[in-house]
Short mmCIF file of C-alpha atoms in Angstrom, two decimals:
data_model
loop_
_atom_site.label_atom_id
_atom_site.label_comp_id
_atom_site.label_asym_id
_atom_site.label_seq_id
_atom_site.Cartn_x
_atom_site.Cartn_y
_atom_site.Cartn_z
CA MET A 1196 178.47 -48.55 91.17
CA SER A 1197 178.30 -46.60 94.44
CA GLU A 1198 178.08 -48.32 97.77
CA GLU A 1199 174.56 -46.91 98.24
CA GLU A 1200 173.40 -48.92 95.32
CA ARG A 1201 174.43 -52.35 96.75
CA GLY A 1202 173.36 -53.81 99.96
CA VAL A 1203 172.08 -56.65 102.08
CA CYS A 1204 168.47 -56.82 103.22
CA MET A 1205 166.84 -59.05 105.86
CA PHE A 1206 163.24 -59.53 107.17
CA ALA A 1207 162.60 -59.93 110.77
CA TYR A 1208 159.33 -60.61 112.43
CA ASN A 1209 159.44 -61.63 116.25
CA ASN A 1210 157.01 -64.17 117.62
CA GLU A 1211 156.42 -65.30 121.21
CA LYS A 1212 159.43 -67.60 121.17
CA MET A 1213 161.96 -66.13 118.78
CA ASP A 1214 163.63 -62.72 118.91
CA TYR A 1215 164.42 -62.69 115.15
CA VAL A 1216 165.09 -58.95 115.30
CA GLN A 1217 168.06 -59.63 117.71
CA PHE A 1218 169.34 -62.43 115.25
CA ALA A 1219 168.97 -59.81 112.55
CA HIS A 1220 171.32 -57.37 114.32
CA ALA A 1221 173.82 -60.15 114.69
CA ALA A 1222 173.61 -61.08 111.01
CA ALA A 1223 173.81 -57.35 110.01
CA ALA A 1224 177.17 -57.05 112.34
CA TYR A 1225 178.53 -59.81 110.50
CA VAL A 1226 177.86 -58.15 107.02
CA LYS A 1227 179.55 -54.96 108.44
CA ARG A 1228 182.43 -56.74 109.76
CA ASN A 1229 183.04 -59.14 106.75
CA MET A 1230 181.76 -57.19 103.68
CA PRO A 1231 183.33 -53.79 103.90
CA GLY A 1232 181.23 -50.91 102.56
CA MET A 1233 178.14 -52.92 102.36
CA LYS A 1234 174.80 -51.31 103.21
CA THR A 1235 172.26 -53.00 105.30
CA CYS A 1236 168.51 -52.79 105.49
CA LEU A 1237 166.03 -54.32 108.00
CA ILE A 1238 162.44 -54.93 107.03
CA THR A 1239 160.07 -55.51 109.96
CA ASP A 1240 156.56 -54.73 111.20
CA ASP A 1241 155.49 -51.90 113.59
CA GLY A 1242 155.09 -54.35 116.73
CA THR A 1243 158.67 -55.86 116.16
CA TYR A 1244 160.13 -52.47 115.63
CA ALA A 1245 158.63 -51.08 118.79
CA TYR A 1246 160.10 -53.94 120.59
CA LEU A 1247 163.46 -53.40 119.04
CA LYS A 1248 163.64 -49.98 120.23
CA ASP A 1249 162.87 -50.99 123.83
CA SER A 1250 165.30 -54.16 123.75
CA LEU A 1251 168.29 -53.30 121.86
CA PRO A 1252 170.85 -50.42 122.50
CA ALA A 1253 170.27 -47.58 119.99
CA ASN A 1254 173.85 -47.25 118.93
CA LEU A 1255 174.30 -50.99 118.21
CA HIS A 1256 171.00 -50.73 116.08
CA ASN A 1257 172.28 -47.64 114.32
CA LYS A 1258 175.75 -49.29 113.61
CA CYS A 1259 174.09 -52.53 112.29
CA PHE A 1260 171.46 -51.04 110.01
CA ASP A 1261 171.55 -48.16 107.54
CA THR A 1262 167.98 -48.35 106.66
CA VAL A 1263 164.81 -49.65 108.48
CA ILE A 1264 161.50 -50.26 106.66
CA THR A 1265 158.51 -50.92 108.87
CA GLN A 1266 155.11 -52.28 107.67
CA ASP A 1267 151.85 -52.56 109.28
CA ILE A 1268 151.20 -56.22 108.10
CA ASP A 1269 149.36 -59.21 109.29
CA HIS A 1270 151.14 -62.42 109.18
CA PRO A 1271 148.91 -65.55 107.99
CA SER A 1272 149.13 -68.42 110.44
CA ASN A 1273 152.02 -70.58 109.50
CA PRO A 1274 153.17 -72.86 112.29
CA ARG A 1275 156.51 -74.52 111.96
CA ARG A 1276 158.16 -77.45 113.89
CA HIS A 1277 161.52 -76.57 115.35
CA PHE A 1278 164.09 -78.74 117.09
CA ASP A 1279 166.68 -77.77 119.69
CA SER A 1280 168.90 -80.82 119.86
CA PRO A 1281 167.38 -84.29 118.86
CA TRP A 1282 165.49 -84.35 122.17
CA THR A 1283 163.59 -81.02 122.28
CA GLU A 1284 160.86 -80.19 119.88
CA PHE A 1285 158.41 -77.20 119.64
CA SER A 1286 156.24 -75.33 117.11
CA THR A 1287 156.02 -71.56 116.56
CA GLN A 1288 154.87 -69.06 113.91
CA PHE A 1289 157.07 -68.64 110.87
CA SER A 1290 156.32 -65.36 109.18
CA ASN A 1291 157.67 -65.63 105.63
CA SER A 1292 154.66 -64.93 103.46
CA ASN A 1293 155.93 -61.57 102.09
CA LYS A 1294 159.72 -62.42 101.28
CA HIS A 1295 159.02 -61.92 97.54
CA ASP A 1296 158.02 -58.38 98.14
CA ILE A 1297 161.77 -57.66 98.61
CA PHE A 1298 162.01 -56.75 94.94
CA GLU A 1299 159.85 -53.68 95.56
CA LEU A 1300 161.02 -52.96 99.02
CA THR A 1301 164.66 -53.00 98.73
CA PRO A 1302 166.42 -49.47 98.51
CA PHE A 1303 169.31 -50.97 96.71
CA GLU A 1304 170.03 -51.43 92.89
CA LYS A 1305 171.71 -54.78 93.72
CA THR A 1306 170.58 -56.64 96.75
CA MET A 1307 171.46 -59.70 98.71
CA LEU A 1308 168.49 -60.92 100.89
CA ILE A 1309 169.59 -63.21 103.58
CA ASP A 1310 167.85 -64.98 106.48
CA THR A 1311 168.59 -63.61 109.97
CA ASP A 1312 170.01 -67.00 110.91
CA TYR A 1313 172.57 -66.70 108.13
CA PHE A 1314 175.95 -65.25 109.28
CA ILE A 1315 178.46 -63.98 106.77
CA MET A 1316 181.86 -64.67 107.87
CA ASN A 1317 183.87 -63.99 104.72
CA ASN A 1318 183.71 -61.72 101.69
CA ASP A 1319 183.11 -64.59 99.06
CA TYR A 1320 179.88 -62.94 97.89
CA ALA A 1321 181.47 -59.48 96.93
CA TYR A 1322 182.07 -60.49 93.36
CA LEU A 1323 178.28 -60.84 92.64
CA PHE A 1324 178.00 -57.12 92.92
CA ASP A 1325 180.39 -56.44 89.95
CA THR A 1326 178.63 -58.78 87.55
CA ASP A 1327 175.49 -58.90 85.35
CA ILE A 1328 173.90 -61.82 87.14
CA SER A 1329 170.20 -61.22 87.68
CA VAL A 1330 169.30 -63.75 90.32
CA GLY A 1331 171.59 -66.03 92.35
CA MET A 1332 170.74 -68.73 94.99
CA HIS A 1333 172.45 -71.75 96.54
CA LYS A 1334 171.65 -74.81 94.56
CA TYR A 1335 173.49 -77.07 97.01
CA ALA A 1336 173.89 -77.57 100.72
CA ARG A 1337 176.02 -79.63 103.26
CA TYR A 1338 175.70 -80.02 106.93
CA LEU A 1339 178.45 -79.62 109.53
CA GLU A 1340 180.08 -83.02 108.80
CA GLY A 1341 179.78 -82.66 105.03
CA GLN A 1342 176.40 -84.62 105.15
CA PRO A 1343 174.09 -84.10 102.18
CA PRO A 1344 170.78 -82.24 102.89
CA TYR A 1345 167.71 -84.44 103.91
CA MET A 1346 165.79 -85.94 100.95
CA ASN A 1347 163.11 -83.23 100.99
CA GLU A 1348 165.88 -80.48 100.84
CA GLN A 1349 167.41 -82.22 97.72
CA GLN A 1350 164.07 -82.59 95.75
CA LEU A 1351 160.69 -81.18 96.16
CA SER A 1352 159.32 -84.73 95.99
CA ASP A 1353 160.53 -88.26 95.08
CA ALA A 1354 161.70 -87.78 91.41
CA GLY A 1355 160.73 -84.18 91.74
CA ILE A 1356 162.57 -81.05 90.82
CA HIS A 1357 165.75 -79.64 92.35
CA HIS A 1358 165.44 -77.88 95.73
CA TRP A 1359 167.10 -74.41 95.79
CA TRP A 1360 167.68 -72.53 98.94
CA SER A 1361 166.01 -69.12 99.63
CA THR A 1362 168.48 -68.44 102.59
CA VAL A 1363 170.54 -66.32 100.39
CA VAL A 1364 168.85 -64.48 97.38
CA TYR A 1365 171.01 -62.21 95.11
CA PHE A 1366 169.22 -60.05 92.64
CA ASP A 1367 169.27 -56.87 90.63
CA GLN A 1368 166.44 -54.75 89.36
CA SER A 1369 166.40 -56.25 85.90
CA PRO A 1370 163.18 -57.53 84.13
CA GLU A 1371 164.41 -61.05 84.59
CA SER A 1372 164.58 -60.57 88.37
CA LYS A 1373 161.19 -59.06 88.41
CA LEU A 1374 159.93 -62.18 86.47
CA PHE A 1375 161.48 -64.35 89.09
CA PHE A 1376 159.75 -62.65 92.08
CA ASP A 1377 156.46 -62.35 90.18
CA ILE A 1378 156.60 -66.14 89.81
CA TRP A 1379 157.52 -66.52 93.37
CA ALA A 1380 154.43 -64.43 94.36
CA HIS A 1381 152.26 -66.37 91.79
CA VAL A 1382 153.37 -69.68 93.41
CA LYS A 1383 152.46 -68.45 96.79
CA GLU A 1384 149.00 -67.24 95.72
CA ASN A 1385 148.40 -70.62 94.06
CA TRP A 1386 150.01 -72.84 96.79
CA ASP A 1387 147.35 -75.60 96.62
CA TYR A 1388 147.72 -75.93 92.79
CA TYR A 1389 151.50 -75.98 92.88
CA HIS A 1390 151.74 -78.50 95.80
CA LEU A 1391 149.64 -80.98 93.84
CA LEU A 1392 151.59 -80.13 90.54
CA TYR A 1393 155.10 -80.56 92.20
CA GLN A 1394 153.92 -83.06 94.78
CA PHE A 1395 155.29 -81.31 97.99
CA PRO A 1396 153.60 -81.39 101.34
CA PRO A 1397 151.29 -78.34 101.58
CA GLY A 1398 151.28 -78.00 105.45
CA LEU A 1399 154.15 -75.34 105.74
CA PHE A 1400 154.56 -72.33 103.37
CA ARG A 1401 158.23 -72.75 102.42
CA THR A 1402 159.84 -69.93 100.27
CA ASP A 1403 162.48 -72.65 99.29
CA PHE A 1404 159.73 -74.37 97.32
CA CYS A 1405 158.59 -71.03 95.79
CA VAL A 1406 161.99 -70.24 94.44
CA SER A 1407 162.75 -73.84 93.41
CA ILE A 1408 159.57 -73.70 91.19
CA ALA A 1409 160.50 -70.24 89.88
CA ALA A 1410 163.95 -71.59 89.14
CA HIS A 1411 162.52 -74.47 87.32
CA ILE A 1412 159.96 -72.60 85.24
CA LEU A 1413 162.65 -69.72 84.32
CA ASN A 1414 165.07 -72.48 83.40
CA GLY A 1415 162.77 -73.65 80.82
CA PHE A 1416 161.42 -76.45 82.84
CA ASN A 1417 164.88 -77.99 82.79
CA GLU A 1418 168.37 -77.92 84.65
CA ASN A 1419 169.71 -74.76 83.11
CA ASN A 1420 171.66 -71.71 84.38
CA PHE A 1421 169.22 -68.85 84.55
CA VAL A 1422 169.61 -68.78 88.21
CA HIS A 1423 173.38 -68.29 89.23
CA ASP A 1424 174.33 -71.03 91.91
CA PHE A 1425 177.27 -69.15 93.46
CA ASP A 1426 179.61 -71.36 91.46
CA GLY A 1427 178.37 -74.57 93.05
CA ILE A 1428 179.43 -73.37 96.64
CA PRO A 1429 177.13 -75.17 99.02
CA LEU A 1430 175.22 -73.55 101.71
CA ILE A 1431 176.78 -74.77 105.04
CA ASN A 1432 173.87 -75.73 107.44
CA MET A 1433 174.00 -76.25 111.09
CA ASP A 1434 171.04 -78.73 111.67
CA GLN A 1435 168.41 -77.71 114.17
CA LYS A 1436 169.51 -80.96 116.01
CA ASP A 1437 173.07 -79.56 116.45
CA ASP A 1438 174.24 -77.22 118.96
CA ILE A 1439 176.76 -74.35 119.36
CA ILE A 1440 179.53 -75.19 121.97
CA GLU A 1441 181.58 -72.13 121.97
CA ILE A 1442 181.88 -68.78 120.06
CA LYS A 1443 185.74 -68.70 119.99
CA SER A 1444 185.84 -65.32 118.08
CA ALA A 1445 183.58 -63.63 115.53
CA ASN A 1446 184.54 -65.82 112.60
CA ASP A 1447 185.35 -69.13 114.53
CA ILE A 1448 182.63 -71.36 116.05
CA ILE A 1449 182.72 -74.64 117.65
CA PHE A 1450 179.57 -76.86 117.04
CA LEU A 1451 178.23 -80.20 118.42
CA SER A 1452 177.19 -82.12 115.31
CA HIS A 1453 174.76 -84.96 115.86
CA ASN A 1454 174.70 -88.41 113.94
CA ARG A 1455 171.37 -88.81 112.03
CA LYS A 1456 171.17 -92.41 112.48
CA GLU A 1457 172.36 -92.81 116.16
CA GLN A 1458 171.23 -89.37 117.51
CA TRP A 1459 172.89 -89.69 120.75
CA LYS A 1460 176.30 -89.55 119.24
CA ASN A 1461 177.97 -86.44 118.52
CA ILE A 1462 181.38 -85.02 117.15
CA LEU A 1463 182.85 -81.53 117.46
CA ALA A 1464 183.16 -79.47 114.22
CA ARG A 1465 184.87 -76.12 114.02
CA TYR A 1466 184.22 -73.58 111.33
CA GLN A 1467 186.39 -70.58 110.69
CA ASN A 1468 185.74 -67.95 108.01
CA THR A 1469 182.91 -69.80 106.52
CA ASN A 1470 179.35 -68.50 105.99
CA LEU A 1471 176.91 -70.33 108.07
CA HIS A 1472 173.24 -71.03 108.20
CA LEU A 1473 172.46 -71.65 111.90
CA MET A 1474 169.21 -73.47 111.86
CA ASN A 1475 168.95 -74.11 115.53
CA LYS A 1476 167.42 -70.83 116.60
CA LEU A 1477 167.44 -71.63 120.34
CA ALA A 1478 171.21 -72.36 120.08
CA ILE A 1479 171.67 -68.88 118.70
CA SER A 1480 169.42 -67.37 121.35
CA ARG A 1481 171.77 -68.90 124.03
CA HIS A 1482 174.78 -67.48 122.53
CA ILE A 1483 173.45 -64.30 121.00
CA GLN A 1484 175.25 -61.84 123.27
CA ASP A 1485 178.43 -63.65 123.01
CA ILE A 1486 178.05 -63.54 119.17
CA ILE A 1487 177.19 -59.76 119.09
CA ASP A 1488 180.07 -58.91 121.62
CA ASN A 1489 182.62 -60.78 119.44
CA VAL A 1490 181.27 -59.60 116.11
CA THR A 1491 181.14 -55.89 117.21
CA MET A 1492 184.44 -56.05 119.17
CA GLY A 1493 186.44 -52.67 118.31
CA TRP A 1494 183.36 -50.91 117.50
CA GLU A 1495 182.66 -47.72 119.42
CA LEU A 1496 179.15 -48.60 120.88
CA MET B 1195 184.58 -100.36 129.97
CA ASP B 1196 187.91 -102.11 129.03
CA GLU B 1197 190.55 -99.48 129.10
CA ARG B 1198 191.83 -100.58 125.83
CA LEU B 1199 188.54 -100.30 124.08
CA GLU B 1200 187.96 -96.88 125.75
CA LYS B 1201 191.26 -95.57 124.33
CA ALA B 1202 190.50 -97.05 120.83
CA LEU B 1203 186.88 -95.43 120.95
CA GLU B 1204 188.53 -92.11 121.88
CA PHE B 1205 191.08 -92.56 119.07
CA GLY B 1206 188.32 -93.24 116.66
CA ASN B 1207 186.56 -90.03 117.70
CA TYR B 1208 189.65 -88.04 117.19
CA ARG B 1209 190.30 -89.54 113.65
CA THR B 1210 186.66 -88.74 112.73
CA THR B 1211 186.89 -85.16 113.97
CA LEU B 1212 190.23 -84.77 112.13
CA ALA B 1213 188.87 -86.05 108.94
CA ASN B 1214 186.01 -83.67 109.06
CA GLN B 1215 188.22 -80.65 109.93
CA LYS B 1216 190.39 -81.51 107.01
CA ARG B 1217 187.46 -81.52 104.75
CA ASN B 1218 186.38 -78.13 106.03
CA VAL B 1219 189.77 -76.61 105.25
CA ILE B 1220 190.02 -78.26 101.75
CA SER B 1221 186.50 -76.60 100.91
CA ARG B 1222 187.74 -73.32 102.38
CA MET B 1223 190.75 -73.50 100.09
CA GLN B 1224 188.68 -74.34 96.97
CA ASN B 1225 186.39 -71.41 97.72
CA LEU B 1226 189.35 -69.15 97.87
CA GLN B 1227 190.64 -70.38 94.58
CA LYS B 1228 187.45 -69.38 92.73
CA VAL B 1229 188.15 -66.47 90.46
CA HIS B 1230 185.62 -64.27 88.82
CA TYR B 1231 187.24 -62.27 85.93
CA LYS B 1232 185.46 -60.38 83.19
CA GLY B 1233 182.21 -61.98 83.86
CA GLY B 1234 183.58 -65.54 83.90
CA SER B 1235 184.00 -68.10 86.63
CA PHE B 1236 187.32 -69.87 86.89
CA ASN B 1237 189.07 -72.23 89.29
CA ALA B 1238 192.75 -70.99 90.09
CA ASN B 1239 194.03 -74.57 89.94
CA PRO B 1240 197.30 -75.84 88.37
CA THR B 1241 195.58 -76.91 85.22
CA THR B 1242 194.19 -73.43 84.57
CA ILE B 1243 197.24 -71.81 85.55
CA ALA B 1244 199.52 -73.90 83.34
CA PHE B 1245 197.12 -73.35 80.36
CA VAL B 1246 197.20 -69.68 80.65
CA GLN B 1247 200.90 -69.71 81.18
CA SER B 1248 201.21 -71.55 78.03
CA LEU B 1249 199.31 -68.96 76.13
CA VAL B 1250 201.45 -66.09 77.65
CA SER B 1251 204.65 -68.03 76.87
CA VAL B 1252 203.84 -68.27 73.13
CA LYS B 1253 203.39 -64.45 73.29
CA LYS B 1254 199.54 -64.37 73.29
CA LYS B 1255 198.23 -61.16 74.79
CA SER B 1256 194.61 -61.97 74.77
CA SER B 1257 192.51 -65.08 74.27
CA VAL B 1258 188.98 -66.49 74.53
CA ILE B 1259 188.87 -69.04 77.45
CA VAL B 1260 185.96 -71.29 78.31
CA ASP B 1261 185.04 -70.85 81.99
CA THR B 1262 183.70 -73.46 84.39
CA LYS B 1263 180.15 -72.65 83.32
CA GLU B 1264 181.17 -73.38 79.65
CA ASN B 1265 180.87 -69.80 78.70
CA PRO B 1266 183.49 -68.33 76.38
CA ILE B 1267 185.21 -65.39 78.10
CA GLU B 1268 187.31 -62.95 76.23
CA ILE B 1269 190.51 -62.28 78.15
CA GLU B 1270 192.04 -59.20 76.87
CA ASP B 1271 195.06 -59.05 79.11
CA LEU B 1272 196.36 -62.74 79.83
CA GLU B 1273 199.37 -61.62 82.06
CA ASP B 1274 196.80 -59.72 84.35
CA PHE B 1275 194.49 -62.88 84.40
CA LEU B 1276 197.55 -65.13 85.14
CA ASP B 1277 198.58 -62.86 88.01
CA THR B 1278 194.94 -62.88 89.35
CA LEU B 1279 194.93 -66.80 89.16
CA ILE B 1280 198.27 -67.22 90.86
CA SER B 1281 197.17 -64.78 93.52
CA ALA B 1282 194.04 -66.74 94.27
CA TYR B 1283 195.87 -70.12 94.12
CA THR B 1284 198.61 -68.90 96.51
CA GLU B 1285 196.01 -67.45 98.88
CA GLY B 1286 194.19 -70.64 98.93
CA VAL B 1287 197.11 -73.05 99.47
CA ASN B 1288 198.77 -70.72 102.11
CA GLU B 1289 195.39 -70.86 104.09
CA TYR B 1290 195.32 -74.67 103.62
CA LYS B 1291 199.03 -75.04 104.87
CA VAL B 1292 198.38 -72.86 107.88
CA GLN B 1293 195.23 -74.64 108.84
CA MET B 1294 196.62 -78.04 108.11
CA ASP B 1295 199.84 -77.47 110.13
CA LYS B 1296 197.45 -76.74 113.08
CA ILE B 1297 195.35 -79.58 112.95
CA THR B 1298 197.83 -82.27 112.06
CA LYS B 1299 199.94 -81.34 115.08
CA ALA B 1300 196.87 -81.66 117.34
CA ARG B 1301 196.89 -85.06 118.88
CA ASN B 1302 193.50 -84.94 120.58
CA ILE B 1303 190.14 -83.53 119.87
CA LYS B 1304 190.51 -80.59 122.38
CA LYS B 1305 193.75 -79.54 120.63
CA ILE B 1306 192.06 -79.77 117.24
CA MET B 1307 189.38 -77.50 118.46
CA ASP B 1308 191.95 -75.21 120.29
CA TRP B 1309 189.55 -75.67 123.15
#
């Protein structure tokens, strides 16, 4: 398979508080650095793209992304509560309603869709592109001190189905993959019905719930292996209540990890060459220039 | 605060941090030791390596081996597979050794973090 047929895509839609397109450039720079030969594609809207062209250097943008797809779309209201440490809380728009459209939008034959707050610091996903796997996602997750996910991140409800993570979705263009994304769209369109059926809170539209339901249905309403789980390797999450202390180098970050029961207590945690899902967006914002400088070190910009 | 208690609490924090870092390093080693071969998933651990070595030592050239997902995988070249397993195993344990040497020598949190 040629390099053009494999790539990493990400969606980025800015809002008044989050510069997702800047995060996307950091995430794409990580892909370029740690997944040699991998193409990248940014999917955004016209307004965000106009802002991108004004706010980011053109040569950085051109180095980070091989393809940009812009759409003129309206995002339905989907306010999401965020934390920045245990002591700061805010709400902002979360535009994720068209994530399932990636099956049609991707320019690649084999695609890995990642969130813009997911930084790839090794080449562990490379094997996927040489397999016949149709769909892959993380089934398990851990936080910085090895803590398990919160209850609503383990199951959709008490005694409910398993929670899968849509932070990283690998897929090919097979009929099975199409079925997966069609069900994702169907769940989105019938959100009120599925929230009653699977007993999850309807307030926030979460793509994690859509993919969990799709995986459940396609697995034959059972625990099965239609969806590849990246060999059980867990997604490593930095909690929204954790913080970044220092970017030591591109693939080496020190965090402050909070204690869930006694939130004023913290320990330091250092991660090297490990893929990380940095859920505290404001922490990323505070360090974004440092991150981009480190990841693009040695590039001719 | 009583100085003895302060030092004990500081040491407790150090041990917690050390244990967490060790867990991270072990996870990284385990990830490096995952092998994808002919569509199968394998762990390059001593058990798998010893089993494949046993097949090679009785002059087997190929074999069906059940992978970690309980799928039967036809391995056409056992020696090549063994080389792949040993390579992944070695990469993992070498990384583990390098990282563990660093953190076990560190006697306080700042040194663990190289901060």
